Structure formats: C-alpha cells, structure tokens
Short mmCIF file of C-alpha atoms and ligand atoms in Angstrom, two decimals:
data_model
loop_
_atom_site.label_atom_id
_atom_site.label_comp_id
_atom_site.label_asym_id
_atom_site.label_seq_id
_atom_site.Cartn_x
_atom_site.Cartn_y
_atom_site.Cartn_z
CA MET A 1 -39.63 65.72 35.15
CA GLU A 2 -41.92 68.75 36.50
CA ASP A 3 -40.46 72.43 36.58
CA PHE A 4 -40.96 74.04 39.92
CA THR A 5 -39.66 76.53 42.64
CA VAL A 6 -39.47 75.92 46.31
CA ILE A 7 -41.09 78.96 47.99
CA SER A 8 -41.64 77.98 51.39
CA GLU A 9 -38.79 76.29 53.90
CA GLN A 10 -41.82 75.40 56.40
CA THR A 11 -41.00 72.30 57.95
CA ASP A 12 -44.39 71.20 60.21
CA LEU A 13 -46.07 69.83 57.10
CA GLY A 14 -45.96 66.82 55.31
CA PRO A 15 -46.33 63.06 56.59
CA ARG A 16 -46.71 62.63 60.42
CA GLN A 17 -43.71 61.26 62.14
CA PHE A 18 -45.55 58.52 63.81
CA ASP A 19 -46.94 57.32 60.46
CA LEU A 20 -43.39 57.34 59.05
CA ASP A 21 -42.07 55.28 61.80
CA ARG A 22 -44.63 52.63 61.36
CA CYS A 23 -42.78 51.20 57.92
CA VAL A 24 -40.03 48.42 58.89
CA HIS A 25 -38.85 48.32 55.42
CA CYS A 26 -39.53 44.65 55.06
CA GLY A 27 -40.68 45.22 51.31
CA LEU A 28 -44.34 42.91 51.71
CA CYS A 29 -46.07 45.45 49.89
CA LEU A 30 -43.67 45.91 46.58
CA ASN A 31 -45.66 43.17 44.79
CA ALA A 32 -48.95 44.91 45.62
CA CYS A 33 -47.77 47.92 43.83
CA PRO A 34 -48.69 48.57 40.34
CA THR A 35 -45.95 51.30 39.51
CA TYR A 36 -43.25 49.04 40.78
CA ARG A 37 -44.82 46.08 39.09
CA VAL A 38 -44.37 48.19 35.83
CA LEU A 39 -41.26 49.94 36.52
CA GLY A 40 -39.39 47.25 38.82
CA VAL A 41 -37.79 50.58 40.76
CA GLU A 42 -37.50 50.82 44.25
CA MET A 43 -38.04 54.53 44.53
CA ASP A 44 -41.54 54.07 42.82
CA SER A 45 -42.41 51.24 45.23
CA PRO A 46 -44.15 52.15 48.52
CA ARG A 47 -41.13 51.37 50.60
CA GLY A 48 -38.93 53.65 48.49
CA ARG A 49 -41.64 56.56 48.39
CA ILE A 50 -41.60 56.15 52.28
CA TYR A 51 -37.93 56.14 52.23
CA GLN A 52 -37.91 59.60 50.46
CA MET A 53 -40.72 60.82 52.59
CA VAL A 54 -38.35 60.11 55.90
CA GLN A 55 -35.50 62.10 53.89
CA VAL A 56 -37.71 65.07 53.45
CA ALA A 57 -38.83 64.78 57.14
CA ALA A 58 -35.55 64.86 57.97
CA GLY A 59 -34.77 68.07 56.35
CA SER A 60 -33.68 66.94 52.92
CA PRO A 61 -35.05 69.34 50.48
CA ILE A 62 -38.02 68.67 48.23
CA THR A 63 -36.59 68.05 45.08
CA PRO A 64 -38.12 67.61 41.31
CA SER A 65 -37.30 64.02 41.70
CA TYR A 66 -38.98 63.54 44.90
CA THR A 67 -42.22 65.48 43.53
CA GLU A 68 -42.04 63.14 40.50
CA HIS A 69 -42.02 59.71 42.43
CA ILE A 70 -44.82 60.89 44.72
CA GLY A 71 -46.69 62.19 41.92
CA LEU A 72 -46.43 58.65 40.15
CA CYS A 73 -47.89 57.14 43.11
CA LEU A 74 -51.48 56.15 42.14
CA ALA A 75 -52.67 56.78 45.62
CA CYS A 76 -54.43 53.15 45.15
CA ARG A 77 -53.59 51.92 48.79
CA GLY A 78 -52.80 48.60 47.45
CA CYS A 79 -49.97 48.56 49.65
CA GLU A 80 -51.81 49.21 52.75
CA SER A 81 -53.90 46.25 52.55
CA ALA A 82 -50.44 44.23 52.14
CA CYS A 83 -48.66 45.57 54.90
CA PRO A 84 -48.34 43.67 58.12
CA SER A 85 -47.28 47.07 60.10
CA GLY A 86 -50.28 48.84 59.58
CA VAL A 87 -48.70 51.51 57.53
CA ARG A 88 -51.25 54.34 56.84
CA TYR A 89 -49.88 54.88 53.14
CA GLY A 90 -53.16 56.51 51.74
CA ARG A 91 -52.80 59.42 54.32
CA MET A 92 -48.99 59.55 54.30
CA VAL A 93 -49.39 60.52 50.47
CA GLU A 94 -52.12 62.73 50.67
CA ASP A 95 -49.63 64.53 53.52
CA ALA A 96 -46.64 64.42 51.27
CA ARG A 97 -48.40 66.01 48.32
CA ALA A 98 -50.14 68.74 50.33
CA GLU A 99 -46.41 69.54 51.49
CA ILE A 100 -45.44 69.65 47.85
CA GLU A 101 -48.39 72.00 47.17
CA ALA A 102 -47.45 74.36 50.11
CA ARG A 103 -43.72 74.39 49.89
CA THR A 104 -43.26 74.68 46.04
CA GLN A 105 -44.58 76.66 42.99
CA ARG A 106 -45.55 74.87 39.90
CA PRO A 107 -45.01 76.80 36.49
CA TRP A 108 -47.68 79.61 35.58
CA LEU A 109 -49.79 77.63 33.23
CA ALA A 110 -50.05 74.46 35.58
CA ARG A 111 -51.03 76.72 38.31
CA GLN A 112 -53.64 78.40 36.42
CA VAL A 113 -55.06 75.22 34.92
CA ARG A 114 -55.14 73.45 38.74
CA GLN A 115 -56.83 77.03 40.02
CA PHE A 116 -59.60 76.80 37.57
CA VAL A 117 -60.27 72.94 37.73
CA PHE A 118 -60.16 72.41 41.44
CA GLY A 119 -61.00 75.68 42.47
CA ARG A 120 -63.94 76.64 40.17
CA LEU A 121 -64.81 73.86 37.75
CA LEU A 122 -65.55 70.88 40.15
CA GLN A 123 -66.81 73.16 42.64
CA SER A 124 -69.77 74.85 40.18
CA ARG A 125 -73.00 73.27 39.15
CA SER A 126 -73.28 75.71 36.38
CA LEU A 127 -69.38 75.50 34.85
CA LEU A 128 -70.00 71.65 34.93
CA SER A 129 -73.05 71.90 33.19
CA ILE A 130 -71.49 74.21 30.46
CA ALA A 131 -68.47 71.66 30.12
CA GLY A 132 -71.15 68.54 29.92
CA THR A 133 -72.78 70.61 27.09
CA MET A 134 -69.54 71.44 25.14
CA LEU A 135 -68.64 67.90 25.44
CA TYR A 136 -72.01 66.79 24.38
CA VAL A 137 -71.77 68.75 21.23
CA ALA A 138 -68.50 67.43 20.58
CA GLU A 139 -70.04 64.11 20.98
CA ILE A 140 -72.99 64.48 18.51
CA SER A 141 -70.87 66.58 16.01
CA GLY A 142 -68.54 63.59 15.80
CA LEU A 143 -65.83 65.47 16.74
CA LYS A 144 -64.86 63.23 20.02
CA ALA A 145 -65.31 59.76 17.68
CA LEU A 146 -62.61 61.25 15.16
CA GLY A 147 -60.40 62.17 17.97
CA ARG A 148 -60.72 58.71 19.83
CA ALA A 149 -60.19 57.12 16.18
CA LEU A 150 -57.01 59.20 15.55
CA GLY A 151 -55.93 58.36 18.93
CA GLN A 152 -56.16 54.66 18.31
CA MET A 153 -54.29 54.79 15.25
CA ARG A 154 -51.58 56.60 17.21
CA LEU A 155 -51.78 59.67 15.00
CA LEU A 156 -52.45 62.24 18.19
CA GLY A 157 -49.58 61.05 20.36
CA ARG A 158 -50.20 61.76 24.16
CA PHE A 159 -52.98 63.40 23.26
CA GLY A 160 -54.48 60.49 21.53
CA ASP A 161 -54.70 58.42 24.98
CA LEU A 162 -56.07 61.23 26.72
CA GLN A 163 -58.99 61.39 24.19
CA GLN A 164 -59.71 57.70 25.05
CA LEU A 165 -60.24 58.82 28.67
CA THR A 166 -62.53 61.93 28.05
CA PRO A 167 -65.88 61.20 29.87
CA SER A 168 -69.05 61.25 27.97
CA ALA A 169 -71.94 63.70 28.69
CA ASP A 170 -74.96 62.07 29.53
CA PRO A 171 -77.94 64.72 29.49
CA PRO A 172 -80.30 65.45 31.11
CA PHE A 173 -77.95 65.93 33.94
CA PHE A 174 -78.36 64.78 37.31
CA PHE A 175 -78.37 68.33 38.90
CA SER A 176 -82.09 68.63 37.85
CA GLN A 177 -82.61 65.92 40.75
CA ILE A 178 -80.64 67.70 43.45
CA GLY A 179 -83.23 68.83 46.09
CA ARG A 180 -85.64 66.32 45.40
CA THR A 181 -86.97 63.32 47.49
CA PHE A 182 -87.94 59.75 45.86
CA PRO A 183 -90.31 57.73 47.83
CA ALA A 184 -89.79 54.06 49.08
CA GLU A 185 -91.36 51.47 46.86
CA GLY A 186 -93.39 49.44 49.22
CA GLU A 187 -93.04 49.85 52.94
CA ARG A 188 -90.18 52.11 53.99
CA ARG A 189 -87.57 50.27 55.45
CA ARG A 190 -84.53 53.26 55.51
CA ARG A 191 -84.29 56.84 54.82
CA VAL A 192 -81.09 57.74 53.19
CA ALA A 193 -79.19 60.88 51.70
CA PHE A 194 -77.99 60.07 48.30
CA MET A 195 -74.45 62.12 47.37
CA ALA A 196 -74.47 62.79 43.59
CA GLY A 197 -70.88 63.73 43.20
CA CYS A 198 -69.83 66.56 40.95
CA ILE A 199 -68.63 65.23 37.73
CA ALA A 200 -70.79 62.40 37.87
CA ASN A 201 -73.89 64.68 37.95
CA VAL A 202 -72.91 65.26 33.94
CA SER A 203 -71.11 62.20 32.90
CA PHE A 204 -73.02 59.24 35.18
CA ALA A 205 -76.27 60.98 35.57
CA ARG A 206 -77.81 57.34 34.38
CA LEU A 207 -75.78 55.68 37.00
CA ASN A 208 -77.08 57.94 39.40
CA GLU A 209 -80.76 57.40 38.11
CA ALA A 210 -80.12 53.94 38.48
CA THR A 211 -78.79 54.12 42.01
CA VAL A 212 -81.91 55.91 43.27
CA ARG A 213 -84.09 53.23 41.68
CA VAL A 214 -82.22 50.41 43.21
CA LEU A 215 -82.35 52.36 46.56
CA GLN A 216 -86.29 52.72 46.14
CA LYS A 217 -86.77 49.07 45.03
CA ASN A 218 -85.12 48.18 48.34
CA GLY A 219 -87.53 50.10 50.40
CA CYS A 220 -85.45 53.30 50.73
CA GLU A 221 -86.88 56.69 50.83
CA VAL A 222 -83.72 58.64 48.94
CA VAL A 223 -83.09 62.51 49.30
CA VAL A 224 -80.96 64.16 47.19
CA SER A 225 -80.21 67.03 49.55
CA ALA A 226 -79.90 70.43 48.10
CA GLY A 227 -76.79 72.37 48.91
CA GLN A 228 -74.53 69.47 48.34
CA GLY A 229 -71.30 69.20 46.17
CA CYS A 230 -68.33 67.93 45.19
CA CYS A 231 -66.87 65.79 48.03
CA GLY A 232 -63.49 66.84 48.05
CA ALA A 233 -61.61 63.74 47.35
CA LEU A 234 -59.99 65.03 43.91
CA HIS A 235 -58.44 68.02 45.97
CA LEU A 236 -57.30 65.83 49.00
CA HIS A 237 -55.41 63.66 46.50
CA SER A 238 -53.99 66.30 44.79
CA GLY A 239 -52.55 68.12 47.85
CA ILE A 240 -55.19 70.72 47.92
CA ARG A 241 -56.34 70.23 51.58
CA GLY A 242 -57.73 73.80 52.21
CA ASP A 243 -60.53 73.29 49.67
CA ALA A 244 -61.08 69.75 50.61
CA ARG A 245 -61.87 70.99 53.89
CA LYS A 246 -64.15 73.66 52.87
CA LEU A 247 -66.10 71.29 50.67
CA ALA A 248 -66.48 68.82 53.43
CA CYS A 249 -68.06 71.71 55.78
CA ARG A 250 -70.39 72.56 52.98
CA ASN A 251 -71.62 68.88 52.80
CA ILE A 252 -71.96 68.28 56.44
CA ASP A 253 -74.03 71.48 56.45
CA ALA A 254 -76.38 70.28 53.84
CA VAL A 255 -76.92 66.82 54.61
CA LEU A 256 -76.17 65.97 58.19
CA ASP A 257 -79.61 67.28 59.90
CA GLY A 258 -81.72 65.49 57.51
CA GLY A 259 -82.65 62.59 59.85
CA PHE A 260 -81.02 59.96 57.62
CA ASP A 261 -80.18 56.43 58.61
CA ALA A 262 -77.30 56.32 56.16
CA ILE A 263 -75.55 58.84 53.96
CA ILE A 264 -75.13 56.78 50.24
CA THR A 265 -72.64 57.14 47.35
CA ASN A 266 -72.36 54.98 44.35
CA ALA A 267 -68.56 56.18 44.00
CA ALA A 268 -65.84 54.27 45.86
CA GLY A 269 -63.25 57.23 45.52
CA CYS A 270 -65.65 59.51 47.01
CA GLY A 271 -66.99 57.31 49.82
CA SER A 272 -63.27 56.84 51.06
CA THR A 273 -62.89 60.40 51.24
CA LEU A 274 -66.60 61.18 53.11
CA LYS A 275 -65.82 58.24 55.36
CA GLU A 276 -62.64 60.49 56.36
CA TYR A 277 -64.35 63.78 56.98
CA GLY A 278 -63.93 63.21 60.81
CA GLU A 279 -60.31 62.79 60.41
CA LEU A 280 -59.97 65.72 57.82
CA LEU A 281 -61.83 68.10 60.13
CA GLU A 282 -60.45 66.84 63.52
CA ASP A 283 -58.76 70.03 64.47
CA LEU A 284 -61.92 72.39 63.42
CA PRO A 285 -63.79 73.00 66.71
CA GLU A 286 -67.15 73.74 65.12
CA TYR A 287 -67.04 70.83 62.71
CA ALA A 288 -64.94 68.01 64.35
CA GLU A 289 -67.94 66.26 66.28
CA LYS A 290 -70.22 66.72 63.12
CA ALA A 291 -67.64 65.22 60.80
CA ARG A 292 -67.34 62.30 62.95
CA ARG A 293 -71.21 61.73 62.69
CA PHE A 294 -71.36 62.38 59.15
CA SER A 295 -68.50 59.88 58.37
CA GLY A 296 -70.26 57.06 60.61
CA LEU A 297 -73.20 57.63 58.35
CA VAL A 298 -71.20 57.01 55.02
CA ARG A 299 -72.05 53.84 53.06
CA ASP A 300 -70.70 52.74 49.78
CA VAL A 301 -74.24 51.62 48.06
CA THR A 302 -73.14 47.93 47.47
CA GLU A 303 -72.22 48.09 51.35
CA PHE A 304 -75.28 49.11 52.06
CA LEU A 305 -77.57 46.88 50.15
CA ALA A 306 -75.72 43.72 50.97
CA ALA A 307 -76.32 44.82 54.88
CA LEU A 308 -79.91 45.62 54.32
CA GLY A 309 -80.58 42.60 52.20
CA LEU A 310 -81.84 42.66 48.78
CA ASN A 311 -85.35 42.83 47.52
CA PRO A 312 -85.36 39.41 45.84
CA ARG A 313 -87.64 40.44 43.09
CA LEU A 314 -84.86 40.26 40.42
CA GLY A 315 -85.32 39.40 37.03
CA SER A 316 -82.50 37.51 34.85
CA VAL A 317 -79.60 38.62 33.57
CA ASN A 318 -78.26 36.19 30.93
CA ALA A 319 -74.60 36.91 30.88
CA SER A 320 -70.90 36.24 32.55
CA VAL A 321 -69.41 39.05 34.48
CA THR A 322 -65.78 39.84 36.35
CA TYR A 323 -65.47 41.99 38.78
CA GLN A 324 -62.58 45.01 39.12
CA ASP A 325 -62.16 45.67 42.85
CA SER A 326 -62.19 49.65 42.93
CA CYS A 327 -59.01 50.59 44.90
CA HIS A 328 -61.06 52.97 47.35
CA LEU A 329 -63.57 50.37 48.02
CA ALA A 330 -61.23 47.47 48.78
CA HIS A 331 -58.07 49.05 50.14
CA GLY A 332 -59.34 52.16 51.08
CA GLN A 333 -62.83 50.92 52.80
CA LYS A 334 -62.01 47.39 53.20
CA ILE A 335 -65.26 46.08 51.08
CA ARG A 336 -64.59 43.32 48.83
CA LYS A 337 -67.54 40.82 49.42
CA ALA A 338 -70.63 43.02 49.25
CA PRO A 339 -70.22 43.85 45.58
CA ARG A 340 -69.59 40.05 44.59
CA GLN A 341 -72.35 39.17 46.85
CA LEU A 342 -74.82 41.28 44.98
CA LEU A 343 -73.57 40.29 41.53
CA GLU A 344 -73.83 36.67 42.61
CA ALA A 345 -77.51 37.40 43.86
CA ILE A 346 -78.60 38.24 40.17
CA PRO A 347 -80.25 35.14 38.43
CA GLY A 348 -78.52 33.97 35.19
CA LEU A 349 -75.27 36.17 35.74
CA ALA A 350 -72.31 33.94 35.77
CA PHE A 351 -69.47 35.23 38.08
CA HIS A 352 -65.98 34.70 36.84
CA GLU A 353 -63.15 36.01 38.94
CA MET A 354 -60.21 37.87 37.38
CA PRO A 355 -56.53 37.62 38.47
CA GLY A 356 -55.35 40.51 40.66
CA ALA A 357 -58.58 41.92 40.31
CA ASP A 358 -57.78 44.43 43.32
CA LEU A 359 -54.64 45.46 41.53
CA CYS A 360 -55.42 49.37 40.15
CA CYS A 361 -56.99 49.68 36.96
CA GLY A 362 -55.07 52.91 36.50
CA SER A 363 -57.94 55.36 36.86
CA ALA A 364 -57.10 57.02 40.19
CA GLY A 365 -59.19 60.17 40.09
CA VAL A 366 -57.46 62.42 37.95
CA TYR A 367 -54.10 60.59 37.76
CA ASN A 368 -55.18 58.94 34.24
CA VAL A 369 -54.96 62.34 33.15
CA VAL A 370 -51.68 63.85 34.64
CA GLN A 371 -49.81 60.58 34.68
CA ASN A 372 -51.26 59.31 31.39
CA ALA A 373 -48.30 57.41 30.52
CA MET A 374 -48.28 55.11 33.55
CA ALA A 375 -52.24 54.98 33.74
CA MET A 376 -52.15 53.50 30.25
CA GLN A 377 -49.28 50.76 31.04
CA VAL A 378 -51.29 49.89 34.28
CA LEU A 379 -54.47 49.40 32.28
CA GLU A 380 -52.72 47.40 29.64
CA ARG A 381 -51.91 44.78 32.35
CA LYS A 382 -55.62 44.86 33.72
CA MET A 383 -57.13 44.52 30.40
CA GLU A 384 -54.96 41.21 30.16
CA SER A 385 -56.42 39.79 33.50
CA VAL A 386 -60.10 41.27 32.13
CA ASN A 387 -59.64 39.16 28.86
CA VAL A 388 -58.49 35.73 30.25
CA THR A 389 -61.86 35.60 32.23
CA GLY A 390 -63.90 35.35 28.90
CA ALA A 391 -66.54 37.47 31.00
CA GLY A 392 -68.80 39.67 28.41
CA ILE A 393 -69.11 42.29 31.30
CA VAL A 394 -66.84 44.17 33.54
CA ALA A 395 -68.34 45.38 36.48
CA THR A 396 -66.89 47.56 39.14
CA ALA A 397 -68.15 50.22 41.88
CA ASN A 398 -66.69 53.65 40.92
CA PRO A 399 -67.04 55.78 38.08
CA GLY A 400 -63.85 56.59 37.55
CA CYS A 401 -62.90 52.82 37.16
CA LEU A 402 -65.69 52.54 34.30
CA LEU A 403 -64.26 55.26 32.34
CA GLN A 404 -60.99 53.96 32.47
CA LEU A 405 -62.25 50.51 31.82
CA GLN A 406 -64.06 51.53 28.83
CA ALA A 407 -60.99 52.78 27.33
CA GLY A 408 -59.50 49.58 28.22
CA VAL A 409 -62.25 47.65 26.01
CA ARG A 410 -61.41 50.11 23.35
CA LEU A 411 -57.64 49.66 23.14
CA HIS A 412 -57.16 46.17 24.40
CA GLY A 413 -60.68 44.57 25.07
CA LYS A 414 -62.98 42.15 23.63
CA GLU A 415 -66.09 44.24 23.28
CA GLN A 416 -66.83 43.69 26.76
CA ARG A 417 -69.47 45.97 28.26
CA VAL A 418 -68.53 48.02 31.49
CA MET A 419 -71.08 48.35 34.08
CA HIS A 420 -71.57 49.51 37.67
CA VAL A 421 -72.67 46.90 40.19
CA VAL A 422 -75.90 49.07 40.85
CA GLU A 423 -76.42 49.49 36.89
CA LEU A 424 -76.71 45.56 37.05
CA LEU A 425 -79.02 45.27 39.72
CA ASP A 426 -81.03 48.04 37.86
CA LEU A 427 -81.02 45.99 35.03
CA ALA A 428 -82.39 42.73 36.81
CA TYR A 429 -84.90 44.82 38.90
CA ARG A 430 -86.52 46.01 35.49
CA ASN A 431 -86.16 42.28 33.88
CA TYR A 432 -88.30 40.91 36.93
CA SER A 433 -91.74 39.93 35.27
CA GLY A 434 -93.32 38.49 38.56
S1 SF4 B 1 -44.97 49.67 53.62
FE1 SF4 B 1 -45.44 48.00 55.29
S2 SF4 B 1 -45.25 46.05 53.93
FE2 SF4 B 1 -44.19 48.18 52.78
S3 SF4 B 1 -42.17 48.07 53.53
FE3 SF4 B 1 -42.89 49.30 55.04
S4 SF4 B 1 -43.67 48.05 56.75
FE4 SF4 B 1 -43.19 46.65 55.04
S1 SF4 B 2 -50.41 53.57 46.89
FE1 SF4 B 2 -50.37 52.37 44.98
S2 SF4 B 2 -49.31 52.93 43.82
FE2 SF4 B 2 -49.08 54.29 45.84
S3 SF4 B 2 -47.20 53.04 46.60
FE3 SF4 B 2 -48.98 52.12 47.31
S4 SF4 B 2 -49.32 50.52 46.11
FE4 SF4 B 2 -47.90 51.85 44.92
#
C-alpha cells in the first residue's frame, strides 16, 4: 500500500455529486470489470469504488486504502458500457485521482519520478529522443534481450515483468516529420491534421508513417502540425489535471486554425482525451469554444476511414486475425464496428472474434507499469481468449495495447503477430499489384 500524507482538507474537489448520484448500486457492471473478475472483491469493483467515492464526498478522510482501490482501477471504462444508468465512471475516477493528487502527498522519490515523467519527459521532444536513443543502445547491445530472457525465467522478480513491457525504440524517430505536409494520392478528398503523440514518435514511428501513408492512399492531404505535442491523456488518468489542461491549450493553438476537415489520431487513448478537450477546458473562457470545436473535429483513424469509404485498391493479406478492442475506443468513444469493418475489407484476411474482446488487456496508459502485478493477471486472461481463436495476428487500435499484447504473446502466446489495424491496411495497399 502506498505511503502518503494528507496535505489539504479542501473539499470542493473530486467526483461531482450529480455523477455520484447516478449510480443505483445495481451491480450490473461487476462482470464487466477486469479487476473485479480477477480479485472478486467488492471494493475493487465499479460499484464498490463509487461507494468509496461517495464516502469521501460525504467527508470521510482519504485513506491509503481508498487511494489503493482507486489506483487499482484500470480506468478502462468497461463499467460505463455495462451501466444502464449512464454512470460516467471514467470522469469520476479521473476526478477522484485529481482529488487524491491535490489533497495528499506521495513519498519524496515517487514525487520526483512523477514530476520528471509527467512534467518533463512526456512534454519534451529532446528528452524523449534521448530516452529513445538510450533504449535503442540497450536493444542493439543485447541488454534488453538479456533483461527479457531473465524476466521470462523469473530471475528478476517484479522487475522482470516490467522488462516485458519496455517499449522498443524505432529510429529514425517520427519527430523529424513534425511540421511536414504529405500530399494526397490522386484527387484530394480531405485535408486532415495528424496528431503524432509523444512516446509514439519514438516507439511507434513506423506505425505513424503507416498511418500517414494509408491516409494519403485514401485521398487525404496530411499535415503533421508543428507545435503539437503530448495530448495530456496520461496526465489526466494520473490525476495531473493542470498539466493536461496546459497541453490541451498547446495542441489547440498548434492545430485548430489549419483549415482541417478532421484531426486524426491512431491512438485510442489519446483520441478519447482529445475528444474531451471541450469538457476539460469548459471553464477557461478564452479556450472553451475553441476546445469544443477542436474536439468536434477529432476522429480515430479507423472511424475516419470507415466513414470516408476505403480506397478499394487493397492487395491480399493471407492470414487469420482477431481483434482486441482498445478500451478507450470501445468504451470511451463507442467505436467497435469501424475497426472490424476495415479488417473485413482486406482480401484474404480471415477474421475470428475472440471471447470478451472488449475486456481490457491490462495496458491502460501507465497502469501496466505502476500496477504491474494486476496488469499481468489481466493480460494472462486476455491471452487465453486470444489463443482460443487460433488467429495468427492480433490486431488492435492503440499503441499501449500493442505493447501489452506483444508482452502477452511473449509470455503466454503462440507466436502471434501483434499489429495496429492501420498497419494491416498499409500492408494490404503495399501488396496491391493492380
Ligand atoms: S455503476 Fe451503473 S451498473 Fe454499476 S452499480 Fe452503479 S448503476 Fe449499477
Ligand atoms: S474503469 Fe475498468 S477497472 Fe475501473 S471500475 Fe470500471 S471496469 Fe473496473
């Protein structure tokens, strides 16, 4: 249990009362909750967590136990999809975490690490590039492979599991493409902005390139606006609301006035937050209207392409695929059909639905690092579902899920390939022979 000190008795923080009042304690969300399915404990279910939030709102102190149960939530929002009362659980848990962040103080070392990661690393292209280069050196020197091998042999304890989740560096980094405009192939159908993310520039540079190529193939002029940066999703999910708001303002200033038909992301977690800028900045007079406009333009790349209608010049990908719903796409943005529709449009690709496809894989932003033990249990169950499909490819729509599922394949899989839906489309376009 994490040690902390209460530093503020301020009470006008935390989940809004009208959000708390929506829950009628029916329990219909319990089976949709990955932590409840693993632990079977009411306090680690959506209903139990809401009950604890109600107690705190009524004046009960924030205790280490409360912090632990709220921290153990994946913020996957599976409970939102299951709830017949329209409980906005994702917003409530973000508010609860922001309150914990404001009213308590973590130990010195934890504060320094969080300050560095959230306050500096994720917001700085140069620091991310340095971290990516160091990671790359570890990879080519064999250090990373050694760490993973020792982890798989259970010789590194908890650090071994973290080793499985380390992202790969993917040089050349996508930062060099920020500020560029990529022309549409053929007749221009749309002009779009592409949000390249933060860590994705380093660890998913090839995915970002594939996304741009697929958009170009579909008649889009793609602008990777200069001045854009981290969307703030990781900050928001960790209760660091002030930084999330600052980053939202920066992205709005960088992108909004570019005359775009849409603002595209290939990361479901980022997309959820980008679509909620309107709410995040509703009380900032100079940004409220701009934030609403910005959010209104945001589209997940799968949602955008399915609505636009795919360029049909797709070659064959002769393989079998299953699809893992990214929580922030299925539950956060209510997009389930579009990625499946795109996969089914690829010639030769046989689609197999997995049981419980919309149950979280355990990635959940930085959850798999800070709550590693639970994340690995959730992942093991997910891989059982993946394995029963017999599919050779696991597709998903979020970089964080790609990392988590890659670790899942290494630990419990059958040598499946893990790919973003857009990477499969890109492969199909490259396979087209006319
Ligand atoms: S969150 Fe929704 S489904 Fe869960 S107990 Fe409350 S009202 Fe019922
Ligand atoms: S967000 Fe996910 S982990 Fe958290 S209570 Fe809801 S279903 Fe459970």
